[in-house]
Every structure is written in structure tokens, then in C-alpha cells.
């Protein structure tokens, strides 16, 4: 699975001022008559853009109008050194119009602004405008380049078995997040993250109105639907489905506390029947909690903020739009959780 260490060498020029960055960008665009020894466009840009690191002071993001969810996710992604390492290697768009429409490039500019700026918070207006042009939703914002998508892609095998003739079909599918229900099949509240994971991979009986057409039987029959985990990425995103529909079709939020472990071993949580992979793949299925996006309020009106564990200090920080402060790791109202391999954090932490 290629889960390498999150520790990367920091650029010597990470503290360049914004004016220096713009000058470097102009130099990148004018490649006339340069010697072979001159660094390529991407290599020179890499010298300019640093990676997220709280040793350079945490920078907030201004809320420019209902952008708390966007701000929270941006802070999590830009604090992930695996993510920023890929982001810094993207191909720079050649024209100004292409730059303004490139989501990865605008994220790169925002990252540099956060690293070089001296202010308490920066404005994500250019990136927000770029996202609106492409009608990109928050959960899709960082997965335009394939390399970024691969960092978060989970692979599963889906099985469908006819209960009358035992005819079986299977297919491979992928997802960016594991959408975990907080209710079991009997609508009872699940109280731990492990219970939610086990419930997600439990077989489901499709009967009554949910019956499927069986090609062998030539009619609709009861089916058993199940999924087996095949591959976990460098960073695993778990989405807790706190919003659900009542019989009246209105949206309701499940606000009960759900326990989060600091360390998560998928081998210990899932059974052999719920996994479809070899031993070498499963050996890397151990993760540590890196970040949580939490939601406060009701289903109709609320607010998002991010709790992120610093890789350099191993302390937890709350990113609440423009405000950033250190907090304890006991997170309530968890909504989306991000998990990384143990070597993502320094060994002494």
C-alpha cells in the first residue's frame, strides 16, 4: 500500500515573503534561454511553497459566508503532509485563466499564503470562487488530481447472493470515505466507532420491496448484500452519518456521544469474512487519529470546526474559522474523522 512516513524535509525557503513567491512564479513562466542546470518549473515552485506546520504558527481562515465546513476541511487537508507533498508537485497551469480555474493550484497558493503570512487568518476567497466555477462540493474539493485521490481511496468488493438459487455476483468499487451509520439494523444507537465499522460490513437482507431481480430465477427474489474490505489508503476518512430522515421526511441529527479510539486496527475490528485481501495488505491496516471535523447545532442550522493533531508537537488544536487554539483531544459531536499510519507522527511524540 506504500504507507511511508509523514516526515518530510522542510524547504529552506519556506519563509519567503509573498512578493518573492510571485516573483518565483513569474520566473517559472518565462523559460526563455535558460541553461540546463536551471531548475524545472515544478522544482522551483517546490522551493517556494512550504508544508503545513504549527511551528510556523497556526493560521486561521476567514469565514466569507457559510464557509465553516469548507474552512474546516481545508485546514485538515493542508495539515496533512502527505497531501501537501503531492500538492507541491502538481503541474502549474500555463496561463492566468487556467490558474484561476485550477482547484489544486489555488489550494497551493492558499497554502503558501498561510505559511508566509504574518496575519492571524487569511481569506480563501480565490479558492472558494474556483470551487464555485466547477460546482465542486466540499467533500470533492481535494480529489481533482489522481494522485490526491489515491491518497484517500478505499477499495471494497460488493457481493450479491440470491437466497433462492445461491447465484452470486461481485464487483469492485471504491469510495473516498466510509459512510458509517450510527444506528444498527434495528435502529438502536451504536456507541463506539468499532461498532459502526462492524455494522457497515455486516451482511444485509434485501427482502420485500427491496428484493432484486435474479437472472437465474427470472424474477425478483430475496438477496443477501455484503461488502468486504480490500484496500485501505494512506489516510482513511470515516464519515459518521449523524443526519438521518424521520418518517415525516424531515432531517434529524443524532447528537449522542460516540467513543473514538486514539489507535484503530482494522484487523482487530473486522472478521476474516469481512476482508478480501492478503496478509501483506492487512499488515498496514493500523492507524492513529489525526483529525476530526465536528458539527455543533441542529440539522437545520449549525457550525463546523476542525480538531487537528499537530505532527510536530502531537498536541490537539481547534481550527474554528479565523480562531485557532490548543484543546484537549476529547472531541464531541464528531462528524468526519481522519486516520493516518502511526509513522505519520514523530516517534518521540
XYZ file of C-alpha atoms in Angstrom:
349
model
C 0.000 0.000 0.000
C 3.043 2.240 0.183
C 2.354 3.889 3.503
C 5.505 5.918 4.033
C 6.490 8.248 6.802
C 4.813 11.610 7.050
C 8.134 13.211 7.952
C 9.496 15.211 5.043
C 12.372 17.658 4.771
C 11.234 21.242 5.067
C 12.129 23.683 2.320
C 14.915 26.136 3.181
C 12.884 28.858 1.514
C 9.567 28.185 3.250
C 9.620 31.620 4.885
C 9.809 33.582 1.624
C 7.531 36.591 1.551
C 4.525 36.704 -0.763
C 6.337 39.087 -3.126
C 9.161 36.570 -3.524
C 6.614 33.881 -4.300
C 5.030 35.948 -7.042
C 8.478 36.676 -8.498
C 9.334 32.982 -8.495
C 6.064 32.265 -10.257
C 6.875 34.830 -12.952
C 10.296 33.257 -13.450
C 8.632 29.877 -13.885
C 6.501 31.212 -16.728
C 9.446 32.717 -18.677
C 11.582 29.781 -19.661
C 13.470 31.598 -22.458
C 17.065 30.587 -22.982
C 17.661 29.135 -19.522
C 20.588 26.754 -19.019
C 20.121 23.032 -18.474
C 21.193 23.484 -14.873
C 18.180 25.735 -14.233
C 15.538 24.004 -12.157
C 12.302 22.954 -13.828
C 9.039 24.810 -13.230
C 7.746 22.397 -10.633
C 11.072 22.107 -8.826
C 11.354 25.863 -8.442
C 7.802 26.133 -7.173
C 8.547 23.448 -4.628
C 11.236 25.664 -3.151
C 8.666 28.379 -2.617
C 5.748 26.523 -1.109
C 6.130 25.106 2.371
C 4.054 22.463 4.113
C 1.661 22.854 6.981
C 3.484 23.020 10.298
C 2.335 24.579 13.549
C 5.908 25.557 14.426
C 5.390 28.409 11.981
C 2.216 29.381 13.894
C -1.235 28.126 13.065
C -3.159 30.354 10.679
C -6.943 30.515 10.561
C -9.266 31.022 7.583
C -11.819 33.804 7.452
C -15.443 32.808 7.039
C -16.605 34.552 3.870
C -20.229 33.457 4.169
C -21.259 29.982 5.319
C -17.804 28.561 4.597
C -17.124 26.978 8.008
C -17.383 23.458 6.529
C -15.018 24.344 3.682
C -12.577 26.021 6.084
C -12.555 23.007 8.405
C -11.807 20.551 5.606
C -9.155 22.804 4.111
C -7.355 23.012 7.451
C -7.350 19.214 7.774
C -6.044 18.628 4.254
C -3.385 21.331 4.451
C -2.148 19.994 7.810
C -1.605 16.563 6.215
C 1.999 16.481 4.980
C 1.251 13.565 2.635
C -1.379 15.739 0.995
C 0.746 18.881 0.785
C 3.691 16.861 -0.540
C 1.566 15.775 -3.517
C 0.072 19.250 -3.880
C 3.516 20.800 -4.200
C 4.342 18.516 -7.152
C 1.378 19.444 -9.356
C 1.910 20.839 -12.837
C 1.461 24.602 -12.761
C -1.165 25.808 -15.276
C 0.497 27.898 -18.033
C -1.990 30.775 -18.277
C -3.583 33.130 -15.768
C -7.103 31.998 -16.669
C -6.163 28.335 -16.190
C -4.580 29.166 -12.844
C -7.765 30.838 -11.634
C -9.795 27.734 -12.571
C -7.389 25.119 -11.173
C -8.508 23.837 -7.759
C -5.126 22.239 -6.836
C -3.207 25.360 -7.878
C -5.494 27.638 -5.883
C -5.020 25.358 -2.877
C -1.273 25.641 -3.399
C -1.474 29.438 -3.403
C -3.623 29.376 -0.261
C -1.120 27.098 1.474
C 1.732 29.466 0.616
C -0.271 32.431 1.841
C -0.929 30.659 5.134
C 2.762 29.790 5.520
C 4.188 33.178 4.532
C 1.604 35.486 6.065
C 2.043 37.162 9.414
C -1.644 37.732 9.994
C -3.930 35.761 12.282
C -6.029 34.409 9.376
C -6.168 34.515 5.579
C -9.076 34.722 3.155
C -9.900 31.658 0.959
C -11.923 33.776 -1.483
C -9.994 32.833 -4.650
C -10.269 29.108 -3.903
C -13.952 29.388 -2.983
C -14.600 31.184 -6.288
C -12.694 28.457 -8.171
C -14.763 25.736 -6.474
C -17.984 27.519 -7.370
C -16.940 27.636 -11.039
C -16.660 23.845 -11.087
C -19.627 23.345 -8.745
C -17.350 21.254 -6.548
C -18.799 20.138 -3.229
C -16.700 20.272 -0.059
C -16.107 16.524 0.046
C -14.819 16.602 -3.563
C -12.572 19.642 -3.290
C -9.236 17.854 -2.933
C -9.635 14.989 -5.318
C -9.175 16.586 -8.726
C -5.643 15.195 -9.376
C -5.479 11.392 -9.444
C -2.521 11.327 -7.046
C -4.517 13.219 -4.413
C -7.493 10.933 -4.938
C -5.320 7.842 -4.442
C -4.232 9.165 -1.050
C -7.806 8.685 0.243
C -9.381 5.967 -1.969
C -10.815 2.896 -0.189
C -11.461 -0.273 -2.224
C -14.142 -2.817 -1.370
C -15.723 -5.877 -3.013
C -19.519 -5.908 -3.138
C -21.355 -9.252 -3.095
C -24.954 -10.018 -4.018
C -26.274 -13.569 -3.350
C -29.739 -14.815 -4.293
C -31.311 -16.544 -1.299
C -33.314 -18.940 -3.528
C -30.718 -20.231 -6.011
C -27.451 -19.038 -4.377
C -26.425 -17.234 -7.584
C -23.646 -14.774 -6.677
C -22.363 -11.629 -8.329
C -19.500 -9.473 -7.161
C -17.859 -6.249 -8.249
C -15.037 -3.995 -7.162
C -15.915 -0.468 -6.108
C -14.177 2.421 -4.406
C -15.067 5.329 -2.168
C -13.321 8.327 -0.641
C -14.961 7.917 2.765
C -16.566 5.093 4.702
C -20.098 6.372 5.443
C -20.866 4.828 8.829
C -24.391 4.606 10.163
C -24.801 5.399 13.858
C -27.843 3.100 14.041
C -27.944 -0.664 13.697
C -30.486 -2.583 11.606
C -32.990 -2.326 14.490
C -32.482 1.460 14.732
C -30.656 1.151 18.066
C -27.889 3.692 18.735
C -24.338 2.478 18.207
C -21.997 3.702 20.940
C -18.459 3.167 19.586
C -16.654 3.675 16.310
C -15.787 -0.024 16.238
C -19.492 -0.919 16.408
C -20.196 1.428 13.484
C -17.477 -0.228 11.386
C -18.712 -3.732 12.177
C -22.259 -2.710 11.291
C -21.115 -1.250 7.958
C -19.573 -4.556 6.874
C -22.354 -6.792 8.206
C -24.445 -8.605 5.527
C -27.860 -7.063 4.823
C -31.010 -8.968 3.879
C -32.866 -7.440 0.912
C -36.452 -8.619 1.197
C -39.959 -7.312 0.498
C -39.825 -4.111 -1.523
C -36.015 -4.315 -1.570
C -35.869 -7.636 -3.432
C -33.656 -7.736 -6.554
C -34.107 -9.381 -9.946
C -32.242 -12.700 -10.235
C -31.152 -13.657 -13.752
C -31.175 -17.384 -12.910
C -34.588 -17.384 -11.243
C -36.054 -14.970 -13.785
C -37.844 -12.987 -11.101
C -37.343 -10.761 -8.078
C -36.046 -12.733 -5.116
C -34.627 -12.014 -1.645
C -30.895 -11.253 -1.758
C -28.068 -11.001 0.751
C -25.888 -7.963 0.182
C -22.444 -7.684 1.746
C -19.135 -5.858 1.380
C -15.574 -6.952 2.046
C -12.704 -4.543 2.634
C -9.939 -4.907 0.023
C -7.638 -1.891 0.383
C -7.105 0.995 2.781
C -5.265 4.158 1.675
C -2.594 6.288 3.318
C -5.246 8.386 5.054
C -8.628 6.875 5.949
C -11.685 9.131 6.208
C -14.646 7.912 8.268
C -17.920 9.806 7.892
C -20.438 9.447 10.693
C -23.976 9.726 9.352
C -25.383 11.952 12.089
C -28.086 13.332 9.791
C -30.986 10.978 9.087
C -34.573 11.195 7.861
C -37.627 10.777 10.026
C -40.898 9.303 8.790
C -42.130 12.855 8.236
C -39.266 13.279 5.711
C -37.664 15.950 7.887
C -33.929 15.774 8.630
C -32.908 14.845 12.164
C -29.472 14.974 13.779
C -28.160 12.209 16.030
C -26.316 14.084 18.776
C -25.321 11.239 21.090
C -21.681 10.842 22.132
C -19.701 8.220 20.224
C -16.399 6.911 21.549
C -13.292 7.370 19.354
C -10.128 5.316 19.973
C -6.761 7.022 19.535
C -5.444 3.918 17.737
C -7.504 1.932 15.230
C -6.510 -1.524 13.956
C -8.935 -2.693 11.266
C -7.660 -6.268 11.688
C -8.919 -6.287 15.271
C -12.280 -4.732 14.377
C -13.281 -6.718 11.287
C -13.608 -10.500 10.946
C -11.832 -12.620 8.323
C -15.121 -12.866 6.407
C -15.297 -9.059 6.171
C -11.896 -8.732 4.491
C -10.805 -9.660 0.981
C -7.043 -9.180 0.823
C -3.681 -10.769 1.572
C -1.629 -10.657 4.750
C 0.830 -8.037 3.466
C -2.001 -5.593 2.795
C -3.624 -6.203 6.186
C -0.295 -5.640 7.956
C -0.582 -1.926 7.202
C -4.150 -1.540 8.477
C -3.124 0.208 11.697
C -3.931 3.896 12.109
C -3.823 6.797 14.553
C -6.413 9.529 14.870
C -5.147 12.636 13.080
C -8.121 14.991 12.770
C -11.846 15.324 13.402
C -14.359 17.679 11.808
C -17.151 18.337 14.304
C -20.619 19.830 13.852
C -22.498 21.787 16.506
C -26.135 22.807 16.294
C -29.141 21.158 14.684
C -29.728 19.620 11.260
C -31.225 22.909 10.048
C -28.656 25.306 11.467
C -25.171 24.623 12.764
C -21.447 25.251 12.604
C -18.370 23.195 11.644
C -14.870 23.335 13.112
C -11.806 21.091 12.878
C -9.721 19.453 15.622
C -6.281 18.539 14.313
C -3.307 16.870 15.939
C -0.034 18.652 15.148
C 2.610 16.309 13.720
C 5.426 18.363 15.244
C 4.012 18.789 18.739
C 1.454 15.965 18.938
C -0.917 18.441 20.570
C -4.537 18.986 19.539
C -5.683 22.312 18.100
C -9.148 23.614 17.302
C -9.460 25.425 13.962
C -12.653 27.482 14.189
C -12.569 29.671 11.056
C -10.183 32.528 11.932
C -9.650 31.355 15.532
C -7.048 28.690 16.385
C -6.340 27.448 19.917
C -4.939 24.407 21.699
C -7.524 21.978 23.138
C -7.814 18.577 24.743
C -8.359 15.584 22.472
C -11.788 14.647 23.878
C -13.893 15.540 20.827
C -17.701 15.617 20.964
C -20.210 15.739 18.087
C -17.683 14.098 15.745
C -18.796 14.234 12.140
C -15.832 13.239 9.949
C -12.639 11.593 11.237
C -9.255 11.259 9.514
C -6.860 8.435 10.377
C -3.181 8.116 9.374
C -0.452 5.447 9.829
C 1.449 5.517 13.144
C 4.672 6.727 11.447
C 2.875 9.914 10.380
C 3.766 11.381 13.764
C 7.269 11.749 15.146
C 8.390 8.717 17.126
C 9.126 10.777 20.241
C 5.553 12.115 20.428
